[in-house]
Short mmCIF file of C-alpha atoms and ligand atoms in Angstrom, two decimals:
data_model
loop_
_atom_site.label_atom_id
_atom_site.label_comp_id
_atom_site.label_asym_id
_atom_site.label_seq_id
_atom_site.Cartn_x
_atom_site.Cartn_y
_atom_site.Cartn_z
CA UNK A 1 19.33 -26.14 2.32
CA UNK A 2 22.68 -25.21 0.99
CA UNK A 3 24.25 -25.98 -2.09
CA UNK A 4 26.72 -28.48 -2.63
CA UNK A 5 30.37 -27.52 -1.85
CA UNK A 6 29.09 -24.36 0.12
CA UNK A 7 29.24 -23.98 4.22
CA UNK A 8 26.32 -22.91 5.87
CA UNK A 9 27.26 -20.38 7.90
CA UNK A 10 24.04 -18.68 8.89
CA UNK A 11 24.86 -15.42 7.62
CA UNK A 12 23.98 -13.67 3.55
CA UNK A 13 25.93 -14.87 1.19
CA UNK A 14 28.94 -12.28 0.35
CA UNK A 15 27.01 -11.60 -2.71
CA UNK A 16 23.71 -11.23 -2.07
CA UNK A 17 24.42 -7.67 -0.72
CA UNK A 18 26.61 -6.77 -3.55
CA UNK A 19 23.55 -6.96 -5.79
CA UNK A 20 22.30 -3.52 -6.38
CA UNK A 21 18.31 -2.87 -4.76
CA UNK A 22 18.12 -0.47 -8.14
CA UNK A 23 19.37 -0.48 -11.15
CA UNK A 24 18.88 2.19 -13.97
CA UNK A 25 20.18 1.69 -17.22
CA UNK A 26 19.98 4.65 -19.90
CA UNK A 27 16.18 5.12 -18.54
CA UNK A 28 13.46 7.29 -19.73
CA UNK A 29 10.55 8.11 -18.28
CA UNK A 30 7.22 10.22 -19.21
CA UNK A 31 3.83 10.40 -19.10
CA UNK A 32 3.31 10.07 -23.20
CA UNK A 33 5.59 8.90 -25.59
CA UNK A 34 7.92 11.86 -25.15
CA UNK A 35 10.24 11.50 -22.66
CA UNK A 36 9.76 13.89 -19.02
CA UNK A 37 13.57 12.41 -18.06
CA UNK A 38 15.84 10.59 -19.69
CA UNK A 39 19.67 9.11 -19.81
CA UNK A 40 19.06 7.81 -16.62
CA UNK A 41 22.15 5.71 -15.16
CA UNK A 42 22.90 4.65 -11.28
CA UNK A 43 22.53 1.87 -8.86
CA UNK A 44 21.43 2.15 -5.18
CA UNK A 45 22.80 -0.59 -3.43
CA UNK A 46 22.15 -1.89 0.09
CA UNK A 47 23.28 0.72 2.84
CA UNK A 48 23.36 3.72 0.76
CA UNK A 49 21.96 6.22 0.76
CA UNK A 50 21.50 8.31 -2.32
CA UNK A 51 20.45 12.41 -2.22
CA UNK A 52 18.35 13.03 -5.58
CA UNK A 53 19.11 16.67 -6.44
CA UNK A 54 16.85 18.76 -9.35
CA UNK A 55 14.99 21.63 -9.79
CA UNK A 56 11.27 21.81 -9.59
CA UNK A 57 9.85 20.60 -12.62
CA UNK A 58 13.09 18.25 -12.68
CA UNK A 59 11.89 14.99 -13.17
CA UNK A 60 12.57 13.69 -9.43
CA UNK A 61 8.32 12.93 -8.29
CA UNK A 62 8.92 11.60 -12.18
CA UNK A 63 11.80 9.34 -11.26
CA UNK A 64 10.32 7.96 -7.42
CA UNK A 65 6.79 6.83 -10.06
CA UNK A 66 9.09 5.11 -12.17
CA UNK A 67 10.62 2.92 -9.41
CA UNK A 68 7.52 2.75 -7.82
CA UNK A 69 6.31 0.77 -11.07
CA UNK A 70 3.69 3.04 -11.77
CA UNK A 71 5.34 4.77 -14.74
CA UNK A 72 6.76 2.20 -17.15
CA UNK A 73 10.41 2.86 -19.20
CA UNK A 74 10.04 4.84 -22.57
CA UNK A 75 13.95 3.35 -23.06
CA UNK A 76 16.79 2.13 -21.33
CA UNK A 77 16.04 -0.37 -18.10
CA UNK A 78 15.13 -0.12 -14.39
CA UNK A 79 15.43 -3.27 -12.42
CA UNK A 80 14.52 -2.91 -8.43
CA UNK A 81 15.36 -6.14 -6.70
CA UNK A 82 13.70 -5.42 -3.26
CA UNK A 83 10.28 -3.73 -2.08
CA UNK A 84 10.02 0.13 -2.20
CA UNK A 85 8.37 1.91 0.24
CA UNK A 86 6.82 5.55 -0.42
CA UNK A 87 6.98 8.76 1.67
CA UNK A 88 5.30 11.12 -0.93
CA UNK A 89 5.77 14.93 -1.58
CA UNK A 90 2.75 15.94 1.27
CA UNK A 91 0.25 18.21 -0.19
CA UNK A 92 -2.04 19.96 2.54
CA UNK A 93 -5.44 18.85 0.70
CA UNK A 94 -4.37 15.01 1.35
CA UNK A 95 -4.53 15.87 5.40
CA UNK A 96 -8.26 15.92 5.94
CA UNK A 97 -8.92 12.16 6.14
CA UNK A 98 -9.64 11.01 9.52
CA UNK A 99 -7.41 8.38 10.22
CA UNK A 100 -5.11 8.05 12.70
CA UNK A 101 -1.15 7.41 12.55
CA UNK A 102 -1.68 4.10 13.86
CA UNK A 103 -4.43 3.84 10.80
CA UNK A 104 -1.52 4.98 8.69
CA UNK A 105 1.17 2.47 9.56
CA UNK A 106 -1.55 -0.33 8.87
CA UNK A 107 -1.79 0.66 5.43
CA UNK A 108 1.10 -1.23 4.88
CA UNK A 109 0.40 -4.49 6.77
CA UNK A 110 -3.14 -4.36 4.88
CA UNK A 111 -2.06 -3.22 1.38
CA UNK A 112 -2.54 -5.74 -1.14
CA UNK A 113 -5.18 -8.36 0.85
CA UNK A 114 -8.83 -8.13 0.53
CA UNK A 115 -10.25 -5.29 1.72
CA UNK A 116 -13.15 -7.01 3.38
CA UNK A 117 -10.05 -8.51 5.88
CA UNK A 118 -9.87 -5.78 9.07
CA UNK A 119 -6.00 -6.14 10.10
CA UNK A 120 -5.07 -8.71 12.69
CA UNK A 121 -3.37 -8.79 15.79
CA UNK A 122 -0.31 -9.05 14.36
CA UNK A 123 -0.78 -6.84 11.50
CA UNK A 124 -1.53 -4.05 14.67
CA UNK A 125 1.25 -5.31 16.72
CA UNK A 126 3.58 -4.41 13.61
CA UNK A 127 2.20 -0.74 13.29
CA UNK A 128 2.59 -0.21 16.66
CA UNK A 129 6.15 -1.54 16.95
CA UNK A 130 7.17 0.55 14.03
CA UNK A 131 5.72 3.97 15.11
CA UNK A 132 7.30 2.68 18.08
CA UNK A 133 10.40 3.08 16.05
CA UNK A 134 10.40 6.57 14.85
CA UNK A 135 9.38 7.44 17.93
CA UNK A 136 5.37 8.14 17.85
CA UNK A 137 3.65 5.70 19.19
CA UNK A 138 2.43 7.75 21.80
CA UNK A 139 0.36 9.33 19.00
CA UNK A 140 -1.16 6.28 17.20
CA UNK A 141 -4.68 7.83 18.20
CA UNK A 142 -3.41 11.20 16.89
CA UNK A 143 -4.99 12.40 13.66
CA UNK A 144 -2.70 12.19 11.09
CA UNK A 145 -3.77 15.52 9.87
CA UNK A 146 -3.42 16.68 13.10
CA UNK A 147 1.09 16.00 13.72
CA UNK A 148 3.74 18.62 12.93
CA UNK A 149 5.13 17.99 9.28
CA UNK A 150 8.43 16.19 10.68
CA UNK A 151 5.95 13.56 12.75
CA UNK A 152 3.60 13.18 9.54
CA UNK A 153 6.84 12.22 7.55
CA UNK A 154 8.11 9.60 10.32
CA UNK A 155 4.62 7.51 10.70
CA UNK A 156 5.42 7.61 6.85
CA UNK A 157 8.35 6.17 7.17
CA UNK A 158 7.23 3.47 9.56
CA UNK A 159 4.35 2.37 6.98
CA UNK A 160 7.66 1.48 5.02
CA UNK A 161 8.70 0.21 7.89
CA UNK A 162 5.09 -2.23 8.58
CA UNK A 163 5.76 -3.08 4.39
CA UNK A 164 8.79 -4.36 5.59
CA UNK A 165 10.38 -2.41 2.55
CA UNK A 166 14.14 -2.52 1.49
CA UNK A 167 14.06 0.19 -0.41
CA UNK A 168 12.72 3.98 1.13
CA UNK A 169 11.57 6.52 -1.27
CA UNK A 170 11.53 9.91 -0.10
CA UNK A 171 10.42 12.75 -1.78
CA UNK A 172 11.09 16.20 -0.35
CA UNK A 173 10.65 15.30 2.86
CA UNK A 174 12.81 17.68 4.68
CA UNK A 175 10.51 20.63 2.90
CA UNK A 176 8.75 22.62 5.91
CA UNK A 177 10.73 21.23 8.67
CA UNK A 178 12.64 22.64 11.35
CA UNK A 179 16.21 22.22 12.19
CA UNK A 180 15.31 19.59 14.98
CA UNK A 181 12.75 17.54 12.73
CA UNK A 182 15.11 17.75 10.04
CA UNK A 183 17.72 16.44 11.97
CA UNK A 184 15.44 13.78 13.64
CA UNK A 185 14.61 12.46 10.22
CA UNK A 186 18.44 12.82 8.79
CA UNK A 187 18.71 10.54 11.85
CA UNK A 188 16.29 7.65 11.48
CA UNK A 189 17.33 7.66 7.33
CA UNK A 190 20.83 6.89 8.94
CA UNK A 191 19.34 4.03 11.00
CA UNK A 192 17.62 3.10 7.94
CA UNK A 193 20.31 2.40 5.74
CA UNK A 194 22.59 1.12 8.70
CA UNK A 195 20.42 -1.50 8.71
CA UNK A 196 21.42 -2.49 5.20
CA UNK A 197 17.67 -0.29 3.50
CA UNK A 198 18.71 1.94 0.34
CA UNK A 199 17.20 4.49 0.50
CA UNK A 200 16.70 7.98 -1.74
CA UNK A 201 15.82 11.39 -0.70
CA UNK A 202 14.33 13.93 -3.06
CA UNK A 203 16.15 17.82 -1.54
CA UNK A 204 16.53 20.82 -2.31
CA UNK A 205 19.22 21.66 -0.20
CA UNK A 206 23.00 20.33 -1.30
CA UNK A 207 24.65 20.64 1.66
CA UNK A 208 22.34 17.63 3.37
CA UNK A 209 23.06 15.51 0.22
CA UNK A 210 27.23 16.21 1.09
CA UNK A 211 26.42 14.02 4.07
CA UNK A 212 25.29 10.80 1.99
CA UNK A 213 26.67 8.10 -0.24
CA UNK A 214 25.72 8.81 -3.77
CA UNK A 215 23.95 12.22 -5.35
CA UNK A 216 22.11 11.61 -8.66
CA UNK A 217 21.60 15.18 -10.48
CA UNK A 218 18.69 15.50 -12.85
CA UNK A 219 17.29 18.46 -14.16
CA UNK A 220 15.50 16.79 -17.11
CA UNK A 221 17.93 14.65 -17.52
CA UNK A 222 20.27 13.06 -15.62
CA UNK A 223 23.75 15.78 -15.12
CA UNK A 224 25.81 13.73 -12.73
CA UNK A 225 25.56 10.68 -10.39
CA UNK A 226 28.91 9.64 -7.87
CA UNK A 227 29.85 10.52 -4.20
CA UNK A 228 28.86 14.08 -3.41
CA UNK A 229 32.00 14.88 -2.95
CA UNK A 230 33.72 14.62 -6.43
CA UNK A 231 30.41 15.11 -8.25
CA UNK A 232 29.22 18.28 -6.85
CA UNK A 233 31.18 20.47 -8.89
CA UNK A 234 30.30 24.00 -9.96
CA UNK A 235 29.83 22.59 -13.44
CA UNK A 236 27.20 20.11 -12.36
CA UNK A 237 25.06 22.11 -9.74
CA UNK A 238 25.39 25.18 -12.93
CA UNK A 239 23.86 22.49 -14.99
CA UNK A 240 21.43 20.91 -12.51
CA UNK A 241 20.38 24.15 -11.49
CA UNK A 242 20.57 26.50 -14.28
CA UNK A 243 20.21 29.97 -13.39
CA UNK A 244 18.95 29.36 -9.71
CA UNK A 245 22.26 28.82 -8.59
CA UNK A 246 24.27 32.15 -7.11
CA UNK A 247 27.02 32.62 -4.92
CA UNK A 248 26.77 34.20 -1.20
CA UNK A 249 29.42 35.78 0.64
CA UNK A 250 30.23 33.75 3.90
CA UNK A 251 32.91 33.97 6.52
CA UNK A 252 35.14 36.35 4.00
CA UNK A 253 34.83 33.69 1.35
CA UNK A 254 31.74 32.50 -0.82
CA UNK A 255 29.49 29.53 -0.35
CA UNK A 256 27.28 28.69 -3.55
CA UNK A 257 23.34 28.86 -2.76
CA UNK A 258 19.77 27.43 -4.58
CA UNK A 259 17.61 30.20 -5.16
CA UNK A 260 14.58 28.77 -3.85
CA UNK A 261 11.84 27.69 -5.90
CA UNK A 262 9.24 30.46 -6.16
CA UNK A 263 12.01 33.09 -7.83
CA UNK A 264 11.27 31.51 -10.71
CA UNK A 265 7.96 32.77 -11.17
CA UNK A 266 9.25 36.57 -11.91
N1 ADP B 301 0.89 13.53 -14.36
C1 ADP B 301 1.65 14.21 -15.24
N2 ADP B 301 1.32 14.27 -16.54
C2 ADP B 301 2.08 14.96 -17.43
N3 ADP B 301 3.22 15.58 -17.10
C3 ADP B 301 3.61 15.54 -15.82
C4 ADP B 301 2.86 14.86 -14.81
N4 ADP B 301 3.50 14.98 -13.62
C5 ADP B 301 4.60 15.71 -13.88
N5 ADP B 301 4.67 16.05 -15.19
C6 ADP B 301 5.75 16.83 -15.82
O1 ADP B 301 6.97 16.14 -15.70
C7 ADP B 301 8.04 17.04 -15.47
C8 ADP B 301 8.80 16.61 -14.23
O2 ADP B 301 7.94 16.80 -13.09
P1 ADP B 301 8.26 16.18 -11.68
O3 ADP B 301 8.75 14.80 -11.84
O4 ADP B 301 7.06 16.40 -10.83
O5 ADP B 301 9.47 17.12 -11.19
P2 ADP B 301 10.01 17.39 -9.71
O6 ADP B 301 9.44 16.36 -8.80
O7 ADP B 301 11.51 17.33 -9.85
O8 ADP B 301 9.56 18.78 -9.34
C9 ADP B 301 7.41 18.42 -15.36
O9 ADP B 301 7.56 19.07 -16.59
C10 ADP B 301 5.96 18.14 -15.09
O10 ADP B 301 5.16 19.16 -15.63
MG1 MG B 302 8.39 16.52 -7.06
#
Protein backbone atom coordinates (compact mmCIF):
# COMPACT_ATOMS: atom_id res chain seq x y z
CA UNK A 1 0.00 0.00 0.00
CA UNK A 2 1.33 3.40 -0.69
CA UNK A 3 -0.10 6.60 -0.21
CA UNK A 4 -1.61 8.65 -2.70
CA UNK A 5 0.76 10.83 -4.82
CA UNK A 6 3.82 8.73 -3.53
CA UNK A 7 5.95 6.07 -5.84
CA UNK A 8 6.57 2.87 -4.52
CA UNK A 9 9.87 2.32 -4.91
CA UNK A 10 10.64 -0.62 -2.67
CA UNK A 11 13.11 1.01 -0.64
CA UNK A 12 12.55 3.24 3.26
CA UNK A 13 11.18 6.20 2.85
CA UNK A 14 14.02 9.11 2.96
CA UNK A 15 12.62 9.82 6.31
CA UNK A 16 12.10 6.99 8.09
CA UNK A 17 15.91 6.78 8.78
CA UNK A 18 16.19 10.35 9.65
CA UNK A 19 14.04 9.63 12.70
CA UNK A 20 16.25 9.31 15.66
CA UNK A 21 16.15 5.32 17.42
CA UNK A 22 16.66 7.61 20.84
CA UNK A 23 15.78 10.57 21.88
CA UNK A 24 16.65 12.28 25.30
CA UNK A 25 15.28 15.41 26.19
CA UNK A 26 16.55 17.25 29.51
CA UNK A 27 16.25 13.56 31.21
CA UNK A 28 16.65 12.50 34.71
CA UNK A 29 16.98 9.44 36.01
CA UNK A 30 17.24 7.74 39.69
CA UNK A 31 16.29 5.20 41.73
CA UNK A 32 14.09 7.59 44.30
CA UNK A 33 12.85 10.82 43.74
CA UNK A 34 16.31 12.39 43.69
CA UNK A 35 17.86 12.36 40.64
CA UNK A 36 21.25 9.67 40.06
CA UNK A 37 21.70 11.72 36.42
CA UNK A 38 20.24 14.39 35.06
CA UNK A 39 20.23 17.20 32.06
CA UNK A 40 20.30 14.51 29.81
CA UNK A 41 20.20 15.66 25.96
CA UNK A 42 21.22 13.52 22.64
CA UNK A 43 19.79 11.45 19.92
CA UNK A 44 21.24 8.16 18.52
CA UNK A 45 20.14 7.82 15.19
CA UNK A 46 20.34 4.88 12.77
CA UNK A 47 24.08 3.98 11.88
CA UNK A 48 25.74 5.61 14.69
CA UNK A 49 27.37 4.73 16.88
CA UNK A 50 27.65 6.60 20.12
CA UNK A 51 30.79 5.98 22.90
CA UNK A 52 29.16 6.76 26.48
CA UNK A 53 32.10 8.10 28.51
CA UNK A 54 31.85 8.54 32.72
CA UNK A 55 33.45 7.63 35.64
CA UNK A 56 32.43 4.78 37.82
CA UNK A 57 29.65 5.75 39.81
CA UNK A 58 28.74 8.02 36.65
CA UNK A 59 25.39 7.30 35.90
CA UNK A 60 26.13 5.19 32.56
CA UNK A 61 24.55 1.26 34.00
CA UNK A 62 21.98 4.28 35.24
CA UNK A 63 21.44 5.63 31.75
CA UNK A 64 21.42 1.87 29.60
CA UNK A 65 18.16 1.03 32.66
CA UNK A 66 16.58 4.04 31.62
CA UNK A 67 16.44 3.17 27.88
CA UNK A 68 15.94 -0.19 28.68
CA UNK A 69 12.48 1.03 30.27
CA UNK A 70 13.21 -0.28 33.46
CA UNK A 71 13.94 3.03 35.19
CA UNK A 72 11.24 5.58 34.39
CA UNK A 73 12.14 9.67 33.81
CA UNK A 74 12.24 11.80 37.10
CA UNK A 75 12.08 14.91 34.26
CA UNK A 76 12.76 15.74 30.89
CA UNK A 77 11.79 12.87 28.06
CA UNK A 78 13.28 9.69 26.52
CA UNK A 79 11.57 8.41 23.47
CA UNK A 80 13.28 5.04 21.83
CA UNK A 81 11.59 4.30 18.55
CA UNK A 82 13.11 0.79 17.88
CA UNK A 83 13.88 -2.42 20.12
CA UNK A 84 16.98 -2.32 22.44
CA UNK A 85 18.97 -5.09 22.93
CA UNK A 86 21.22 -5.58 26.21
CA UNK A 87 24.86 -6.71 26.60
CA UNK A 88 25.17 -6.04 30.43
CA UNK A 89 28.24 -5.06 32.60
CA UNK A 90 29.29 -9.14 33.24
CA UNK A 91 29.73 -9.86 36.82
CA UNK A 92 31.61 -13.30 37.50
CA UNK A 93 28.73 -14.60 40.01
CA UNK A 94 26.15 -14.46 36.92
CA UNK A 95 28.55 -17.28 35.07
CA UNK A 96 27.57 -20.37 36.98
CA UNK A 97 24.29 -21.19 35.22
CA UNK A 98 24.51 -24.08 33.01
CA UNK A 99 23.36 -23.07 29.85
CA UNK A 100 24.92 -23.09 26.83
CA UNK A 101 25.64 -20.13 24.21
CA UNK A 102 23.25 -21.58 21.96
CA UNK A 103 20.80 -21.53 25.28
CA UNK A 104 21.83 -17.91 25.43
CA UNK A 105 21.00 -16.67 21.95
CA UNK A 106 17.44 -18.33 22.46
CA UNK A 107 16.72 -16.12 25.19
CA UNK A 108 15.87 -13.73 22.78
CA UNK A 109 13.71 -15.70 20.31
CA UNK A 110 11.82 -17.00 23.60
CA UNK A 111 11.64 -13.76 25.66
CA UNK A 112 8.28 -12.54 26.08
CA UNK A 113 6.06 -15.96 25.05
CA UNK A 114 4.88 -18.40 27.53
CA UNK A 115 7.30 -20.10 29.21
CA UNK A 116 5.59 -23.44 29.00
CA UNK A 117 6.44 -22.96 24.87
CA UNK A 118 10.16 -24.84 24.33
CA UNK A 119 11.59 -22.73 21.23
CA UNK A 120 10.86 -23.96 17.75
CA UNK A 121 12.69 -24.82 14.85
CA UNK A 122 12.89 -21.63 13.73
CA UNK A 123 13.35 -19.91 16.92
CA UNK A 124 16.80 -22.46 16.99
CA UNK A 125 17.56 -21.89 13.43
CA UNK A 126 17.76 -18.03 14.38
CA UNK A 127 20.25 -18.62 17.38
CA UNK A 128 22.26 -20.60 15.43
CA UNK A 129 22.47 -18.27 12.43
CA UNK A 130 23.32 -15.42 14.69
CA UNK A 131 26.16 -17.03 16.76
CA UNK A 132 26.88 -17.96 13.35
CA UNK A 133 27.39 -14.29 12.93
CA UNK A 134 29.81 -13.29 15.54
CA UNK A 135 31.51 -16.08 14.78
CA UNK A 136 30.71 -18.92 17.59
CA UNK A 137 28.66 -21.23 16.49
CA UNK A 138 31.08 -23.79 16.77
CA UNK A 139 30.52 -23.30 20.52
CA UNK A 140 26.68 -23.36 20.85
CA UNK A 141 27.23 -26.53 23.18
CA UNK A 142 29.92 -24.53 25.03
CA UNK A 143 29.02 -23.43 28.54
CA UNK A 144 28.51 -20.01 28.60
CA UNK A 145 30.43 -19.78 31.76
CA UNK A 146 32.90 -21.66 30.26
CA UNK A 147 34.10 -18.83 26.84
CA UNK A 148 36.86 -16.21 27.15
CA UNK A 149 35.23 -12.75 28.16
CA UNK A 150 35.43 -11.38 24.39
CA UNK A 151 33.28 -14.74 23.21
CA UNK A 152 30.80 -14.30 26.32
CA UNK A 153 30.23 -10.63 25.06
CA UNK A 154 29.64 -11.72 21.24
CA UNK A 155 26.88 -14.65 21.96
CA UNK A 156 25.58 -11.43 23.82
CA UNK A 157 25.50 -9.59 21.11
CA UNK A 158 23.88 -12.18 18.89
CA UNK A 159 20.88 -12.59 21.54
CA UNK A 160 20.41 -8.88 20.27
CA UNK A 161 20.92 -10.15 17.25
CA UNK A 162 17.95 -13.39 17.66
CA UNK A 163 15.67 -10.09 19.30
CA UNK A 164 16.13 -8.76 16.10
CA UNK A 165 17.00 -5.42 18.02
CA UNK A 166 17.72 -1.96 16.36
CA UNK A 167 19.15 -0.58 19.00
CA UNK A 168 22.54 -2.40 20.93
CA UNK A 169 23.26 -1.48 24.42
CA UNK A 170 26.59 -2.12 25.58
CA UNK A 171 27.89 -1.64 28.77
CA UNK A 172 31.62 -1.93 29.40
CA UNK A 173 32.09 -4.48 27.26
CA UNK A 174 35.59 -4.01 26.17
CA UNK A 175 36.53 -4.33 30.20
CA UNK A 176 38.89 -7.56 30.53
CA UNK A 177 39.57 -8.06 26.96
CA UNK A 178 42.55 -8.41 24.98
CA UNK A 179 43.75 -6.39 22.14
CA UNK A 180 42.43 -9.09 19.59
CA UNK A 181 38.89 -9.54 21.34
CA UNK A 182 38.71 -5.98 21.66
CA UNK A 183 39.32 -5.45 18.25
CA UNK A 184 37.03 -8.40 17.17
CA UNK A 185 34.18 -6.74 18.98
CA UNK A 186 35.15 -2.95 17.76
CA UNK A 187 34.65 -4.96 14.53
CA UNK A 188 31.25 -6.64 14.63
CA UNK A 189 29.83 -3.06 16.49
CA UNK A 190 31.05 -1.63 13.03
CA UNK A 191 29.03 -4.27 11.15
CA UNK A 192 26.36 -3.50 13.49
CA UNK A 193 25.73 -0.08 12.82
CA UNK A 194 26.69 -0.49 9.02
CA UNK A 195 23.77 -2.23 8.88
CA UNK A 196 21.77 0.84 9.84
CA UNK A 197 21.63 -0.63 14.27
CA UNK A 198 22.50 2.40 16.74
CA UNK A 199 24.21 1.33 18.92
CA UNK A 200 26.01 2.67 22.44
CA UNK A 201 29.02 1.51 24.18
CA UNK A 202 29.65 2.16 27.85
CA UNK A 203 34.17 2.67 27.97
CA UNK A 204 36.49 3.63 29.83
CA UNK A 205 38.99 4.20 27.43
CA UNK A 206 38.68 7.65 25.12
CA UNK A 207 40.76 6.85 22.54
CA UNK A 208 38.19 3.84 21.27
CA UNK A 209 35.30 6.40 21.57
CA UNK A 210 37.66 8.89 18.96
CA UNK A 211 36.83 6.15 16.48
CA UNK A 212 32.85 6.57 16.65
CA UNK A 213 30.10 8.95 15.69
CA UNK A 214 28.87 10.69 18.75
CA UNK A 215 30.46 10.66 22.58
CA UNK A 216 27.92 11.53 25.31
CA UNK A 217 29.96 12.59 28.63
CA UNK A 218 28.25 12.09 31.94
CA UNK A 219 29.69 12.11 35.15
CA UNK A 220 26.43 12.73 37.07
CA UNK A 221 25.28 14.66 34.72
CA UNK A 222 25.54 15.00 31.33
CA UNK A 223 29.20 17.35 30.44
CA UNK A 224 29.20 17.12 26.69
CA UNK A 225 27.55 15.18 23.79
CA UNK A 226 28.89 15.86 19.74
CA UNK A 227 31.51 14.10 17.47
CA UNK A 228 34.50 13.03 19.51
CA UNK A 229 36.43 15.05 17.81
CA UNK A 230 35.29 18.67 18.72
CA UNK A 231 33.82 17.51 22.04
CA UNK A 232 36.67 15.86 23.63
CA UNK A 233 38.30 18.80 24.86
CA UNK A 234 40.51 19.07 27.93
CA UNK A 235 37.68 21.02 29.52
CA UNK A 236 35.18 18.22 29.10
CA UNK A 237 37.26 14.98 29.88
CA UNK A 238 38.58 17.56 33.26
CA UNK A 239 34.93 17.70 33.93
CA UNK A 240 33.85 14.15 33.05
CA UNK A 241 36.65 12.86 34.81
CA UNK A 242 37.49 15.02 37.63
CA UNK A 243 40.66 14.35 39.19
CA UNK A 244 41.30 10.88 37.41
CA UNK A 245 42.44 12.51 34.49
CA UNK A 246 46.54 13.15 34.22
CA UNK A 247 48.80 13.71 31.54
CA UNK A 248 51.63 11.08 30.32
CA UNK A 249 54.63 11.85 28.51
CA UNK A 250 54.60 10.11 24.99
CA UNK A 251 56.80 10.31 21.95
CA UNK A 252 58.46 13.78 23.42
CA UNK A 253 55.00 15.21 23.75
CA UNK A 254 52.04 14.36 26.23
CA UNK A 255 48.98 12.24 25.68
CA UNK A 256 46.17 12.75 28.44
CA UNK A 257 45.32 9.34 30.40
CA UNK A 258 42.15 7.89 32.83
CA UNK A 259 43.50 6.85 35.96
CA UNK A 260 41.85 3.67 36.20
CA UNK A 261 39.14 3.00 38.47
CA UNK A 262 40.48 1.43 41.67
CA UNK A 263 42.91 4.74 42.44
CA UNK A 264 40.10 6.07 43.74
CA UNK A 265 39.85 4.02 46.66
CA UNK A 266 43.15 5.68 48.39
N1 LIG B 1 19.96 -0.01 42.34
C1 LIG B 1 20.41 1.18 42.79
N2 LIG B 1 19.80 1.83 43.79
C2 LIG B 1 20.25 3.02 44.24
N3 LIG B 1 21.30 3.68 43.71
C3 LIG B 1 21.94 3.09 42.69
C4 LIG B 1 21.55 1.82 42.16
N4 LIG B 1 22.37 1.48 41.14
C5 LIG B 1 23.25 2.50 41.04
N5 LIG B 1 23.00 3.46 41.96
C6 LIG B 1 23.74 4.72 42.12
O1 LIG B 1 23.62 5.49 40.94
C7 LIG B 1 24.83 6.16 40.67
C8 LIG B 1 25.26 5.85 39.24
O2 LIG B 1 25.61 4.46 39.18
P1 LIG B 1 25.81 3.71 37.81
O3 LIG B 1 24.75 4.09 36.87
O4 LIG B 1 25.96 2.25 38.14
O5 LIG B 1 27.21 4.30 37.31
P2 LIG B 1 28.26 3.71 36.25
O6 LIG B 1 27.59 2.62 35.48
O7 LIG B 1 28.65 4.89 35.41
O8 LIG B 1 29.42 3.20 37.05
C9 LIG B 1 25.83 5.70 41.72
O9 LIG B 1 25.90 6.68 42.71
C10 LIG B 1 25.23 4.45 42.27
O10 LIG B 1 25.58 4.28 43.61
MG1 LIG C 1 28.11 0.67 35.16
Amino acid sequence: MTAPGIADTGTVAPTAAAIPLITADALAVGYSAAPVLSEVTFSLRAGERIGVLGPNGGGKTTLFRALLGELSPLAGSLDTAARCGTVPQTERSRLDFPVSALDVALMGAIAGRPWWKRPGRAERAAAHAALERVGLDALAERAFGELSGGQRQRVLVARALVQDARIVLLDEPFTGLDNVSVQRLEGLLDELAGEGRGVLIATHDVDQARAWDQVLCINRRQVAFGPPRETLTLEVLAATYGGSIVTLPQDGGERLAILPPHHHDH
